[in-house]
Every structure is written in structure tokens, then in C-alpha cells.
mmCIF file of C-alpha atoms (C1' of nucleotides) and ligand atoms in Angstrom:
data_model
loop_
_atom_site.group_PDB
_atom_site.id
_atom_site.type_symbol
_atom_site.label_atom_id
_atom_site.label_comp_id
_atom_site.label_asym_id
_atom_site.label_seq_id
_atom_site.Cartn_x
_atom_site.Cartn_y
_atom_site.Cartn_z
ATOM 1 C CA MET E 203 8.786 -45.521 16.774
ATOM 2 C CA HIS E 204 12.248 -46.840 15.273
ATOM 3 C CA ARG E 205 12.146 -48.090 11.836
ATOM 4 C CA HIS E 206 13.508 -51.661 12.144
ATOM 5 C CA GLU E 207 13.017 -53.923 9.058
ATOM 6 C CA SER E 208 13.225 -57.577 9.530
ATOM 7 C CA HIS E 209 16.496 -59.120 8.991
ATOM 8 C CA ASP E 210 18.813 -62.158 9.867
ATOM 9 C CA ALA E 211 20.459 -61.106 12.639
ATOM 10 C CA CYS E 212 17.298 -60.155 14.579
ATOM 11 C CA HIS E 213 15.551 -63.412 15.778
ATOM 12 C CA THR E 214 14.121 -61.504 18.649
ATOM 13 C CA GLY E 215 12.294 -58.193 19.194
ATOM 14 C CA VAL E 216 13.605 -55.403 21.193
ATOM 15 C CA GLY E 217 10.779 -55.712 23.834
ATOM 16 C CA ASP E 218 11.660 -59.493 24.227
ATOM 17 C CA MET E 219 15.272 -58.769 24.661
ATOM 18 C CA LEU E 220 14.475 -56.256 27.343
ATOM 19 C CA ALA E 221 12.041 -58.366 28.886
ATOM 20 C CA ARG E 222 14.528 -61.215 29.135
ATOM 21 C CA ALA E 223 17.218 -58.801 30.378
ATOM 22 C CA GLU E 224 15.127 -57.609 33.247
ATOM 23 C CA ALA E 225 14.052 -61.458 33.951
ATOM 24 C CA VAL E 226 17.814 -62.360 34.223
ATOM 25 C CA CYS E 227 18.522 -59.599 36.474
ATOM 26 C CA ARG E 228 15.778 -60.187 39.031
ATOM 27 C CA GLU E 229 16.422 -63.868 39.056
ATOM 28 C CA ARG E 230 20.032 -63.046 39.813
ATOM 29 C CA GLY E 231 19.261 -60.506 42.523
ATOM 30 C CA LEU E 232 20.834 -57.862 40.405
ATOM 31 C CA GLN E 233 19.895 -54.256 39.670
ATOM 32 C CA PHE E 234 18.302 -53.784 36.123
ATOM 33 C CA THR E 235 18.840 -49.702 36.407
ATOM 34 C CA PRO E 236 17.120 -47.010 34.059
ATOM 35 C CA LEU E 237 20.699 -46.605 32.283
ATOM 36 C CA ARG E 238 21.199 -50.264 32.054
ATOM 37 C CA ARG E 239 18.147 -50.583 30.396
ATOM 38 C CA GLU E 240 18.580 -47.876 28.067
ATOM 39 C CA VAL E 241 22.188 -48.960 26.996
ATOM 40 C CA MET E 242 20.500 -52.396 26.199
ATOM 41 C CA GLU E 243 17.722 -50.886 24.606
ATOM 42 C CA ALA E 244 20.160 -48.727 22.343
ATOM 43 C CA VAL E 245 22.137 -51.960 21.708
ATOM 44 C CA ALA E 246 19.212 -53.958 20.751
ATOM 45 C CA GLU E 247 17.454 -51.314 18.418
ATOM 46 C CA ALA E 248 20.502 -50.770 16.540
ATOM 47 C CA GLY E 249 20.384 -53.956 14.161
ATOM 48 C CA LYS E 250 24.213 -53.688 13.941
ATOM 49 C CA ALA E 251 27.208 -53.278 16.380
ATOM 50 C CA GLN E 252 27.305 -50.074 18.145
ATOM 51 C CA GLY E 253 30.350 -48.509 19.612
ATOM 52 C CA ALA E 254 29.959 -47.254 23.157
ATOM 53 C CA TYR E 255 30.530 -43.612 21.946
ATOM 54 C CA ASP E 256 28.016 -44.220 19.129
ATOM 55 C CA ILE E 257 25.761 -45.477 22.316
ATOM 56 C CA ALA E 258 26.616 -42.544 24.320
ATOM 57 C CA GLU E 259 25.303 -40.360 21.819
ATOM 58 C CA LYS E 260 22.397 -41.822 20.934
ATOM 59 C CA LEU E 261 21.359 -41.731 24.945
ATOM 60 C CA SER E 262 22.402 -38.032 25.050
ATOM 61 C CA ALA E 263 19.987 -35.327 24.563
ATOM 62 C CA PRO E 264 20.302 -31.808 25.000
ATOM 63 C CA GLY E 265 20.629 -31.244 28.870
ATOM 64 C CA LYS E 266 21.231 -34.803 29.589
ATOM 65 C CA ARG E 267 24.496 -35.821 28.647
ATOM 66 C CA VAL E 268 25.567 -39.339 29.128
ATOM 67 C CA ALA E 269 29.202 -40.125 29.022
ATOM 68 C CA PRO E 270 30.716 -42.822 27.598
ATOM 69 C CA VAL E 271 32.509 -44.013 30.660
ATOM 70 C CA SER E 272 28.913 -44.842 32.008
ATOM 71 C CA VAL E 273 28.082 -46.606 29.199
ATOM 72 C CA TYR E 274 31.280 -48.763 29.500
ATOM 73 C CA ARG E 275 30.322 -49.529 33.054
ATOM 74 C CA ALA E 276 26.554 -50.512 31.886
ATOM 75 C CA LEU E 277 28.124 -52.420 29.035
ATOM 76 C CA ASP E 278 30.354 -54.244 31.539
ATOM 77 C CA PHE E 279 27.703 -55.404 33.263
ATOM 78 C CA LEU E 280 25.442 -56.437 30.386
ATOM 79 C CA MET E 281 28.344 -58.211 29.369
ATOM 80 C CA GLN E 282 28.930 -60.328 32.609
ATOM 81 C CA GLN E 283 25.202 -61.218 32.504
ATOM 82 C CA GLY E 284 25.664 -62.459 29.092
ATOM 83 C CA LEU E 285 22.948 -59.924 27.489
ATOM 84 C CA VAL E 286 25.530 -58.788 25.147
ATOM 85 C CA HIS E 287 28.557 -59.550 23.521
ATOM 86 C CA ARG E 288 31.695 -57.425 22.489
ATOM 87 C CA ILE E 289 32.996 -57.572 18.915
ATOM 88 C CA ALA E 290 36.741 -57.312 19.164
ATOM 89 C CA SER E 291 37.508 -56.587 15.661
ATOM 90 C CA ARG E 292 35.179 -53.699 15.635
ATOM 91 C CA ASN E 293 35.307 -52.483 18.997
ATOM 92 C CA ALA E 294 31.584 -52.754 18.790
ATOM 93 C CA PHE E 295 28.640 -54.471 20.945
ATOM 94 C CA ILE E 296 25.652 -56.380 19.673
ATOM 95 C CA PRO E 297 22.581 -57.675 21.701
ATOM 96 C CA CYS E 298 22.665 -61.620 22.292
ATOM 97 C CA ALA E 299 19.341 -63.097 22.034
ATOM 98 C CA HIS E 300 20.592 -66.583 23.020
ATOM 99 C CA GLY E 301 21.205 -67.062 26.177
ATOM 100 C CA HIS E 302 24.442 -69.638 26.105
ATOM 101 C CA ALA E 303 25.398 -72.043 28.028
ATOM 102 C CA PRO E 304 28.377 -71.250 30.383
ATOM 103 C CA GLY E 305 31.578 -72.074 28.332
ATOM 104 C CA GLU E 306 29.838 -72.435 25.070
ATOM 105 C CA GLY E 307 31.762 -71.436 22.119
ATOM 106 C CA VAL E 308 30.470 -68.704 19.733
ATOM 107 C CA VAL E 309 31.258 -67.780 16.520
ATOM 108 C CA PHE E 310 30.474 -64.176 15.538
ATOM 109 C CA LEU E 311 29.589 -63.355 11.597
ATOM 110 C CA ILE E 312 30.332 -60.050 10.605
ATOM 111 C CA CYS E 313 29.057 -59.109 7.211
ATOM 112 C CA ARG E 314 31.245 -56.513 5.791
ATOM 113 C CA THR E 315 28.971 -55.455 3.511
ATOM 114 C CA CYS E 316 25.715 -54.891 5.639
ATOM 115 C CA GLY E 317 27.387 -54.753 8.998
ATOM 116 C CA LEU E 318 25.170 -57.175 10.710
ATOM 117 C CA VAL E 319 26.607 -59.458 13.312
ATOM 118 C CA ASP E 320 25.287 -63.178 13.506
ATOM 119 C CA GLU E 321 26.088 -65.733 15.797
ATOM 120 C CA ALA E 322 26.713 -69.254 15.325
ATOM 121 C CA SER E 323 27.808 -72.397 17.827
ATOM 122 C CA SER E 324 28.896 -75.657 16.868
ATOM 123 C CA GLU E 325 29.542 -78.779 18.637
ATOM 124 C CA GLU E 326 31.652 -80.038 16.078
ATOM 125 C CA LEU E 327 33.773 -76.745 15.815
ATOM 126 C CA GLU E 328 34.189 -76.490 19.723
ATOM 127 C CA ASP E 329 35.239 -80.170 19.737
ATOM 128 C CA GLY E 330 37.963 -79.403 16.742
ATOM 129 C CA LEU E 331 39.149 -76.497 18.930
ATOM 130 C CA ASP E 332 39.014 -78.467 22.161
ATOM 131 C CA ARG E 333 41.162 -81.115 20.891
ATOM 132 C CA THR E 334 43.739 -78.798 19.196
ATOM 133 C CA LEU E 335 44.222 -77.107 22.558
ATOM 134 C CA LYS E 336 44.654 -80.321 24.093
ATOM 135 C CA ARG E 337 47.332 -81.397 21.500
ATOM 136 C CA ALA E 338 49.028 -77.946 21.948
ATOM 137 C CA GLY E 339 49.103 -78.405 25.807
ATOM 138 C CA PHE E 340 47.026 -75.218 26.121
ATOM 139 C CA THR E 341 44.417 -74.554 28.451
ATOM 140 C CA PRO E 342 41.532 -72.138 27.423
ATOM 141 C CA ALA E 343 39.928 -69.572 29.524
ATOM 142 C CA HIS E 344 38.507 -67.413 26.781
ATOM 143 C CA THR E 345 38.251 -67.788 23.164
ATOM 144 C CA ILE E 346 37.571 -64.815 20.672
ATOM 145 C CA LEU E 347 36.308 -66.272 17.116
ATOM 146 C CA GLU E 348 35.161 -63.945 14.748
ATOM 147 C CA VAL E 349 34.599 -64.174 11.017
ATOM 148 C CA GLU E 350 34.471 -61.372 8.831
ATOM 149 C CA GLY E 351 32.922 -61.947 4.882
ATOM 150 C CA ASP E 352 29.460 -61.691 3.423
ATOM 151 C CA CYS E 353 26.279 -62.686 4.452
ATOM 152 C CA GLY E 354 23.903 -64.623 2.367
ATOM 153 C CA ALA E 355 21.510 -61.996 2.125
ATOM 154 C CA CYS E 356 24.365 -59.855 0.589
ATOM 155 C CA ARG E 357 25.721 -62.259 -1.655
ATOM 156 C CA GLU E 358 22.619 -62.646 -3.361
ATOM 157 C CA ARG E 359 21.720 -58.925 -3.500
ATOM 158 C CA GLN E 360 25.548 -58.726 -5.139
ATOM 159 C CA GLN E 361 24.776 -61.815 -7.428
ATOM 160 C CA PRO E 362 21.034 -61.839 -8.648
ATOM 161 C CA SER E 363 22.233 -64.374 -10.563
ATOM 162 C CA MET F 266 73.795 -59.368 22.284
ATOM 163 C CA HIS F 267 70.184 -59.819 23.790
ATOM 164 C CA ARG F 268 69.261 -61.864 26.368
ATOM 165 C CA HIS F 269 66.920 -64.688 24.641
ATOM 166 C CA GLU F 270 65.895 -67.976 26.873
ATOM 167 C CA SER F 271 64.702 -70.720 24.704
ATOM 168 C CA HIS F 272 60.831 -71.115 24.893
ATOM 169 C CA ASP F 273 57.970 -72.530 23.067
ATOM 170 C CA ALA F 274 56.667 -69.597 21.286
ATOM 171 C CA CYS F 275 60.069 -68.971 19.563
ATOM 172 C CA HIS F 276 60.957 -72.244 16.906
ATOM 173 C CA THR F 277 63.144 -69.868 14.971
ATOM 174 C CA GLY F 278 66.256 -67.659 15.673
ATOM 175 C CA VAL F 279 65.599 -63.707 14.848
ATOM 176 C CA GLY F 280 68.553 -63.643 12.164
ATOM 177 C CA ASP F 281 66.572 -66.930 10.413
ATOM 178 C CA MET F 282 63.453 -64.822 10.507
ATOM 179 C CA LEU F 283 65.102 -61.947 9.192
ATOM 180 C CA ALA F 284 66.859 -63.968 6.267
ATOM 181 C CA ARG F 285 63.407 -65.578 5.509
ATOM 182 C CA ALA F 286 61.739 -61.795 5.247
ATOM 183 C CA GLU F 287 64.376 -60.329 2.928
ATOM 184 C CA ALA F 288 64.129 -63.534 0.837
ATOM 185 C CA VAL F 289 60.312 -63.122 0.413
ATOM 186 C CA CYS F 290 60.537 -59.735 -0.238
ATOM 187 C CA ARG F 291 63.003 -60.018 -2.855
ATOM 188 C CA GLU F 292 61.209 -62.873 -4.616
ATOM 189 C CA ARG F 293 58.174 -60.598 -4.823
ATOM 190 C CA GLY F 294 60.364 -57.528 -5.907
ATOM 191 C CA LEU F 295 59.489 -55.534 -2.850
ATOM 192 C CA GLN F 296 61.556 -53.532 -0.810
ATOM 193 C CA PHE F 297 62.878 -54.548 2.369
ATOM 194 C CA THR F 298 63.969 -51.328 3.798
ATOM 195 C CA PRO F 299 66.306 -50.359 6.840
ATOM 196 C CA LEU F 300 62.824 -49.509 8.787
ATOM 197 C CA ARG F 301 61.115 -52.300 7.939
ATOM 198 C CA ARG F 302 63.753 -54.412 9.016
ATOM 199 C CA GLU F 303 64.293 -52.810 12.065
ATOM 200 C CA VAL F 304 60.719 -53.090 12.871
ATOM 201 C CA MET F 305 60.819 -56.983 12.013
ATOM 202 C CA GLU F 306 63.923 -57.428 13.888
ATOM 203 C CA ALA F 307 62.105 -55.697 17.209
ATOM 204 C CA VAL F 308 59.346 -57.806 16.737
ATOM 205 C CA ALA F 309 61.287 -60.974 16.410
ATOM 206 C CA GLU F 310 63.802 -60.483 19.013
ATOM 207 C CA ALA F 311 60.875 -59.351 21.991
ATOM 208 C CA GLY F 312 59.799 -62.917 22.641
ATOM 209 C CA LYS F 313 56.248 -61.837 22.651
ATOM 210 C CA ALA F 314 53.902 -59.646 21.653
ATOM 211 C CA GLN F 315 54.846 -55.830 20.959
ATOM 212 C CA GLY F 316 52.660 -53.065 20.843
ATOM 213 C CA ALA F 317 53.217 -50.332 17.833
ATOM 214 C CA TYR F 318 54.293 -47.730 20.578
ATOM 215 C CA ASP F 319 56.316 -50.334 22.413
ATOM 216 C CA ILE F 320 58.424 -50.907 18.975
ATOM 217 C CA ALA F 321 58.240 -47.277 18.061
ATOM 218 C CA GLU F 322 60.052 -46.708 21.598
ATOM 219 C CA LYS F 323 62.662 -49.236 21.049
ATOM 220 C CA LEU F 324 63.694 -48.191 17.808
ATOM 221 C CA SER F 325 64.147 -44.494 18.556
ATOM 222 C CA ALA F 326 67.148 -43.205 20.139
ATOM 223 C CA PRO F 327 68.337 -39.794 21.509
ATOM 224 C CA GLY F 328 68.533 -37.944 18.149
ATOM 225 C CA LYS F 329 66.752 -40.479 16.031
ATOM 226 C CA ARG F 330 63.030 -40.552 16.831
ATOM 227 C CA VAL F 331 60.820 -43.234 14.869
ATOM 228 C CA ALA F 332 57.106 -42.304 15.083
ATOM 229 C CA PRO F 333 54.773 -44.704 15.623
ATOM 230 C CA VAL F 334 52.828 -43.982 12.656
ATOM 231 C CA SER F 335 55.922 -45.171 10.805
ATOM 232 C CA VAL F 336 55.790 -48.350 12.704
ATOM 233 C CA TYR F 337 52.377 -49.142 11.844
ATOM 234 C CA ARG F 338 53.172 -48.649 8.067
ATOM 235 C CA ALA F 339 55.840 -51.013 8.414
ATOM 236 C CA LEU F 340 53.750 -53.722 10.232
ATOM 237 C CA ASP F 341 51.116 -53.103 7.664
ATOM 238 C CA PHE F 342 53.511 -54.131 4.854
ATOM 239 C CA LEU F 343 55.265 -56.929 7.137
ATOM 240 C CA MET F 344 51.624 -58.241 7.716
ATOM 241 C CA GLN F 345 50.565 -58.151 3.742
ATOM 242 C CA GLN F 346 53.736 -60.356 3.441
ATOM 243 C CA GLY F 347 52.540 -62.749 6.384
ATOM 244 C CA LEU F 348 55.776 -62.093 7.874
ATOM 245 C CA VAL F 349 53.761 -60.659 11.365
ATOM 246 C CA HIS F 350 50.537 -61.225 12.704
ATOM 247 C CA ARG F 351 48.160 -58.833 14.760
ATOM 248 C CA ILE F 352 46.923 -60.062 18.060
ATOM 249 C CA ALA F 353 43.562 -58.358 18.150
ATOM 250 C CA SER F 354 42.958 -58.887 21.686
ATOM 251 C CA ARG F 355 46.083 -57.527 22.606
ATOM 252 C CA ASN F 356 46.761 -54.833 20.041
ATOM 253 C CA ALA F 357 49.721 -56.223 19.573
ATOM 254 C CA PHE F 358 52.107 -57.965 16.797
ATOM 255 C CA ILE F 359 53.959 -61.124 16.931
ATOM 256 C CA PRO F 360 56.653 -62.557 14.374
ATOM 257 C CA CYS F 361 55.419 -65.662 12.140
ATOM 258 C CA ALA F 362 58.057 -68.210 11.693
ATOM 259 C CA HIS F 363 55.626 -70.685 9.462
ATOM 260 C CA GLY F 364 54.990 -69.067 6.097
ATOM 261 C CA HIS F 365 51.435 -70.424 6.216
ATOM 262 C CA ALA F 366 49.152 -71.254 2.699
ATOM 263 C CA PRO F 367 47.140 -68.649 1.950
ATOM 264 C CA GLY F 368 43.926 -69.277 3.313
ATOM 265 C CA GLU F 369 45.135 -71.257 6.386
ATOM 266 C CA GLY F 370 43.443 -71.077 9.218
ATOM 267 C CA VAL F 371 45.824 -70.498 12.418
ATOM 268 C CA VAL F 372 44.726 -70.261 16.074
ATOM 269 C CA PHE F 373 46.956 -68.044 18.216
ATOM 270 C CA LEU F 374 47.472 -69.307 21.643
ATOM 271 C CA ILE F 375 48.113 -66.231 24.474
ATOM 272 C CA CYS F 376 49.298 -67.480 27.592
ATOM 273 C CA ARG F 377 47.837 -64.766 29.968
ATOM 274 C CA THR F 378 50.631 -65.779 32.645
ATOM 275 C CA CYS F 379 53.817 -65.451 30.681
ATOM 276 C CA GLY F 380 52.213 -63.403 27.891
ATOM 277 C CA LEU F 381 54.136 -65.579 25.218
ATOM 278 C CA VAL F 382 51.795 -66.099 21.755
ATOM 279 C CA ASP F 383 52.029 -69.712 19.902
ATOM 280 C CA GLU F 384 50.295 -70.624 17.008
ATOM 281 C CA ALA F 385 48.635 -73.980 16.006
ATOM 282 C CA SER F 386 46.802 -74.795 13.150
ATOM 283 C CA SER F 387 44.645 -77.949 12.507
ATOM 284 C CA GLU F 388 42.968 -79.241 9.372
ATOM 285 C CA GLU F 389 39.922 -80.509 11.561
ATOM 286 C CA LEU F 390 39.184 -77.288 13.251
ATOM 287 C CA GLU F 391 39.316 -75.630 9.547
ATOM 288 C CA ASP F 392 36.808 -78.087 8.556
ATOM 289 C CA GLY F 393 34.459 -77.440 11.355
ATOM 290 C CA LEU F 394 34.743 -74.324 10.680
ATOM 291 C CA ASP F 395 34.025 -74.127 7.139
ATOM 292 C CA ARG F 396 31.091 -76.517 7.530
ATOM 293 C CA THR F 397 29.744 -74.069 10.329
ATOM 294 C CA LEU F 398 30.155 -71.189 8.091
ATOM 295 C CA LYS F 399 28.649 -73.110 4.937
ATOM 296 C CA ARG F 400 25.448 -74.136 7.285
ATOM 297 C CA ALA F 401 25.045 -70.770 7.961
ATOM 298 C CA GLY F 402 25.329 -69.527 4.501
ATOM 299 C CA PHE F 403 28.217 -67.029 5.362
ATOM 300 C CA THR F 404 31.017 -66.525 3.095
ATOM 301 C CA PRO F 405 34.152 -66.024 4.801
ATOM 302 C CA ALA F 406 36.839 -63.437 4.101
ATOM 303 C CA HIS F 407 39.102 -63.025 7.059
ATOM 304 C CA THR F 408 38.965 -64.902 10.565
ATOM 305 C CA ILE F 409 40.231 -63.868 13.629
ATOM 306 C CA LEU F 410 40.713 -66.924 16.242
ATOM 307 C CA GLU F 411 42.435 -65.994 19.526
ATOM 308 C CA VAL F 412 42.558 -68.309 22.618
ATOM 309 C CA GLU F 413 43.779 -66.839 25.898
ATOM 310 C CA GLY F 414 44.597 -69.277 28.681
ATOM 311 C CA ASP F 415 47.790 -70.755 30.109
ATOM 312 C CA CYS F 416 50.321 -72.411 28.372
ATOM 313 C CA GLY F 417 51.791 -75.742 29.579
ATOM 314 C CA ALA F 418 55.115 -74.457 31.132
ATOM 315 C CA CYS F 419 53.280 -72.222 32.902
ATOM 316 C CA ARG F 420 50.708 -74.754 34.315
ATOM 317 C CA GLU F 421 53.389 -77.068 35.369
ATOM 318 C CA ARG F 422 55.349 -73.978 37.184
ATOM 319 C CA GLN F 423 52.139 -73.392 39.113
ATOM 320 C CA GLN F 424 51.399 -76.854 40.026
ATOM 321 C CA PRO F 425 54.807 -78.442 40.549
ATOM 322 C CA SER F 426 52.655 -81.431 41.697
ATOM 323 C "C1'" DG I 211 66.072 -32.030 -16.265
ATOM 324 C "C1'" DC I 212 61.463 -33.607 -15.376
ATOM 325 C "C1'" DG I 213 57.494 -36.280 -13.700
ATOM 326 C "C1'" DG I 214 56.044 -39.906 -10.964
ATOM 327 C "C1'" DC I 215 56.057 -42.936 -7.470
ATOM 328 C "C1'" DG I 216 57.179 -45.460 -3.355
ATOM 329 C "C1'" DG I 217 58.992 -44.792 0.940
ATOM 330 C "C1'" DT I 218 59.661 -41.754 4.990
ATOM 331 C "C1'" DG I 219 59.301 -37.577 8.908
ATOM 332 C "C1'" DA I 220 56.251 -35.005 11.252
ATOM 333 C "C1'" DT I 221 52.015 -32.951 13.028
ATOM 334 C "C1'" DA I 222 47.751 -33.403 14.039
ATOM 335 C "C1'" DC I 223 43.776 -35.538 14.991
ATOM 336 C "C1'" DA I 224 39.999 -39.195 16.008
ATOM 337 C "C1'" DC I 225 38.867 -43.080 18.440
ATOM 338 C "C1'" DT I 226 38.482 -46.559 22.354
ATOM 339 C "C1'" DG I 227 39.099 -47.429 27.142
ATOM 340 C "C1'" DT I 228 40.479 -46.433 31.957
ATOM 341 C "C1'" DA I 229 41.831 -44.058 36.827
ATOM 342 C "C1'" DA I 230 40.346 -41.280 40.280
ATOM 343 C "C1'" DC I 231 37.146 -39.002 43.078
ATOM 344 C "C1'" DA I 232 32.836 -37.124 44.416
ATOM 345 C "C1'" DC I 233 27.828 -37.617 45.111
ATOM 346 C "C1'" DT I 234 23.411 -39.879 45.686
ATOM 347 C "C1'" DC I 235 20.345 -43.485 46.866
ATOM 348 C "C1'" DC I 236 19.224 -47.120 49.557
ATOM 349 C "C1'" DC I 237 19.064 -50.665 53.320
ATOM 350 C "C1'" DG I 238 20.600 -52.796 57.310
ATOM 351 C "C1'" DC I 239 21.745 -51.728 61.944
ATOM 352 C "C1'" DC I 240 22.289 -48.951 66.180
ATOM 353 C "C1'" DG J 104 16.061 -40.895 64.186
ATOM 354 C "C1'" DG J 105 21.017 -40.960 63.059
ATOM 355 C "C1'" DC J 106 24.905 -43.746 60.971
ATOM 356 C "C1'" DG J 107 27.631 -46.148 58.160
ATOM 357 C "C1'" DG J 108 28.408 -48.860 54.075
ATOM 358 C "C1'" DG J 109 27.905 -50.477 49.638
ATOM 359 C "C1'" DA J 110 26.353 -49.926 44.588
ATOM 360 C "C1'" DG J 111 25.573 -46.925 40.666
ATOM 361 C "C1'" DT J 112 26.314 -42.661 38.438
ATOM 362 C "C1'" DG J 113 28.294 -38.007 36.937
ATOM 363 C "C1'" DT J 114 32.730 -35.982 35.935
ATOM 364 C "C1'" DT J 115 37.119 -35.088 34.666
ATOM 365 C "C1'" DA J 116 41.266 -36.094 33.231
ATOM 366 C "C1'" DC J 117 44.266 -39.345 30.948
ATOM 367 C "C1'" DA J 118 46.425 -43.260 28.596
ATOM 368 C "C1'" DG J 119 46.519 -45.968 24.660
ATOM 369 C "C1'" DT J 120 45.556 -47.047 19.928
ATOM 370 C "C1'" DG J 121 45.177 -46.237 15.362
ATOM 371 C "C1'" DT J 122 44.479 -42.668 10.895
ATOM 372 C "C1'" DA J 123 44.499 -38.432 8.034
ATOM 373 C "C1'" DT J 124 47.128 -35.016 5.716
ATOM 374 C "C1'" DC J 125 50.950 -32.592 4.118
ATOM 375 C "C1'" DA J 126 56.019 -32.431 2.748
ATOM 376 C "C1'" DC J 127 60.074 -34.299 1.558
ATOM 377 C "C1'" DC J 128 63.309 -37.358 -0.480
ATOM 378 C "C1'" DG J 129 65.727 -40.512 -3.571
ATOM 379 C "C1'" DC J 130 65.118 -43.575 -7.711
ATOM 380 C "C1'" DC J 131 64.005 -44.483 -11.887
ATOM 381 C "C1'" DG J 132 62.246 -43.939 -16.595
ATOM 382 C "C1'" DC J 133 61.069 -40.682 -20.329
HETATM 383 ZN ZN1 ZN B 579 25.094 -64.534 22.305
HETATM 384 ZN ZN1 ZN B 580 25.297 -58.891 4.846
HETATM 385 ZN ZN1 ZN B 581 51.985 -67.251 11.489
HETATM 386 ZN ZN1 ZN B 582 52.790 -69.123 29.599
#
DNA sequence: GCGGCGGTGATACACTGTAACACTCCCGCC
DNA sequence: GGCGGGAGTGTTACAGTGTATCACCGCCGC
């Protein structure tokens, strides 16, 4: 049993995320192999963004080494299926509990104190970005939107007013 | 003389950018050393985002090697002064010709065809992001907003309609 | 002179990600 | 049954990106 305090970034339990991942793969005719499952579980359990090498280390045991390259392959797969996200500014990965619509814009909120990463999405924000891009004559293919700062919980903890 | 076709991402000449950099440093009481100048020049001349190792190679000559670590130090300095930006999704750096207000939100438009990186800013977009963050109870400190896609010029070139 | 400080040179290292190849397993086909 | 062929994984080696550490130098104030 892993310790796992309740916190904002974890709307969904690990079991639920694994079940969803398995369902997604089955319904798309893709393989949810043991390695992919273990990587998904490691990302989901962590509670904060995990580097690929962290995951490789966590999955390795005396006698059974999991190489980073294998983790990368599993992560690539899980990202294609929308089950995990990559946090570019941290070179790390988080589970996704949301199942976004394709093309839906997402903001990653990265707390520099506790390290938790939350996701937010906003129609208004997306429209603003679309209009800005249109004005610039730019056709978007892929957007990275990450904000580093302090989450509500950490701000309260620092200023107990 | 370096070849330097006119293109969107280059609103300002290399000389102007160097002059501005020098002025900024003088007015802030900071040193615009030869190395920093060379790095600034290399970034400004390039016309597209440059990796730190690219810059190091460009500045090196037989008998005078510039190590990447020196380039990183100069780039850190120039970034703190707002003279260059780092493009996280490319691990590369571009000159800034704008002189942003502190805290001003900027979008980087990265063309996946020609590699040019343009900057756009938008009041509307910034307000949308602020409101989204406020709703999430998140206090931002630093934002990364990068869009990869096709710039107008490249889209026309591909579809000469 | 001397001490401190900012900048630079140089080496080594850590971290992140990918290429290439071999092997296995499974499944469809002959 | 034998036989491809493709997907997944193991393994090694390597490329790319960034940092830690120490030494040195030049300058400026004491
Ligand atoms: Zn998500
Ligand atoms: Zn926090
Ligand atoms: Zn700028
Ligand atoms: Zn272009």
C-alpha cells in the first residue's frame, strides 16, 4: 500500500485511472500490456510529475531492470492515447484523469512549492488564443501552456493569516 | 556580411538589437562584456532559434574555443535582462526586439516548416488566462506559452491557390 | 599591496532523449 | 504443422542539453 494523502491534483483514484486506461485501450483495439500498465500505475501513484528515469528506477527491482528507453516507449503510447501528459518545463509526466476532447486547450498549473500539477481548461482562454493566432496569420498545430506559481493550498500554508 | 533575407520574425536589424542591449546594460549599471555581445550577436543574426551548443560552435574558431557553459552563462544574463527568450519546446533561444513590460504575457509562434519564431501578445489572451488562474485559485509566477504550427508565409507557399 | 567580487576558462558530470539491432510472442496464412 | 510479419520489449550505445566545481584574471576599493 502506498501512502497517498488526498490533495487537489488527484481527483481520481489510481484504480480508476488504471481502469479507464484499460477501457480506452480495449475500445480502440490497442494492447494495454503489463509494462504499459506498470508505467501508468507509477505515474498515477506518484502524486506529482515524474521523470522518465524516476519511473524506470521505481519499476526496477533487483533482478528485473526496466531501462529508461522502455519507459519512454510506454509513455509515448500513453500520451498518444491521452492518458498521460508531458510537462515540458519539468521534463516530466503526469496522469490525465480528464479525457479531453481532441484539440481541447489545457493549462498546466505547476506549484513550485509542493510540485503538484493541476489541469485547467477554459473556453474563454481558448477563444482568446484562437483570435490572437488568427490575427497573426498563424495556423496552430500544437500548443504548450504551462504556468508555474503557487497553488491555493500552499499559499494558505505560507500565510496562515 | 551575413546573408539576411527579410522575414517576419525580424522586425529589427542586428545592429539595432545590439545597440539596445548595450543601452539596457549601461542604464542598469551592468556589464555588456565582449562575450555577452558575441552571444547576443549570434542569436540576433541567426534568423531562427539557436541552441546553446550551436552558438558555442559558431563563436569558436581554431585557437579560440568557447565552451557551452560560457554561452549558457551569457544567455542567462541576457534572459534576465529580457534581451533574449528561451523557447522551451525547442531548447533554443531567440532575440527579443520588443522590450516587454515586466509580467507582460507573450506567445511564441513557432513555424514547424521554416523554423522562424515570432512573438505575439494580446490583452484579451492575458485577461483570459488571469481569470482562469484566479478561478483555479492559482497565483502565477511564470508562464510558458508556445504554439507550434505554420506561419502565414509558409502556408501560402504550400498552397499557391 | 590586498581582499573581494564579477566574469571567464576548463573539466567533469548529470540528466534527458533517441537510434539501432536482436529477440520473443502472437496471429494469420499456406 | 510450417512460415512470415508485425507489435512489443530488452539491450547497448550514443546524442543533446544543462550544471557543479574549481581555478584564474582583472578591476576596484580599502
Ligand atoms: Zn488532461
Ligand atoms: Zn502547492
Ligand atoms: Zn520578446
Ligand atoms: Zn514558416
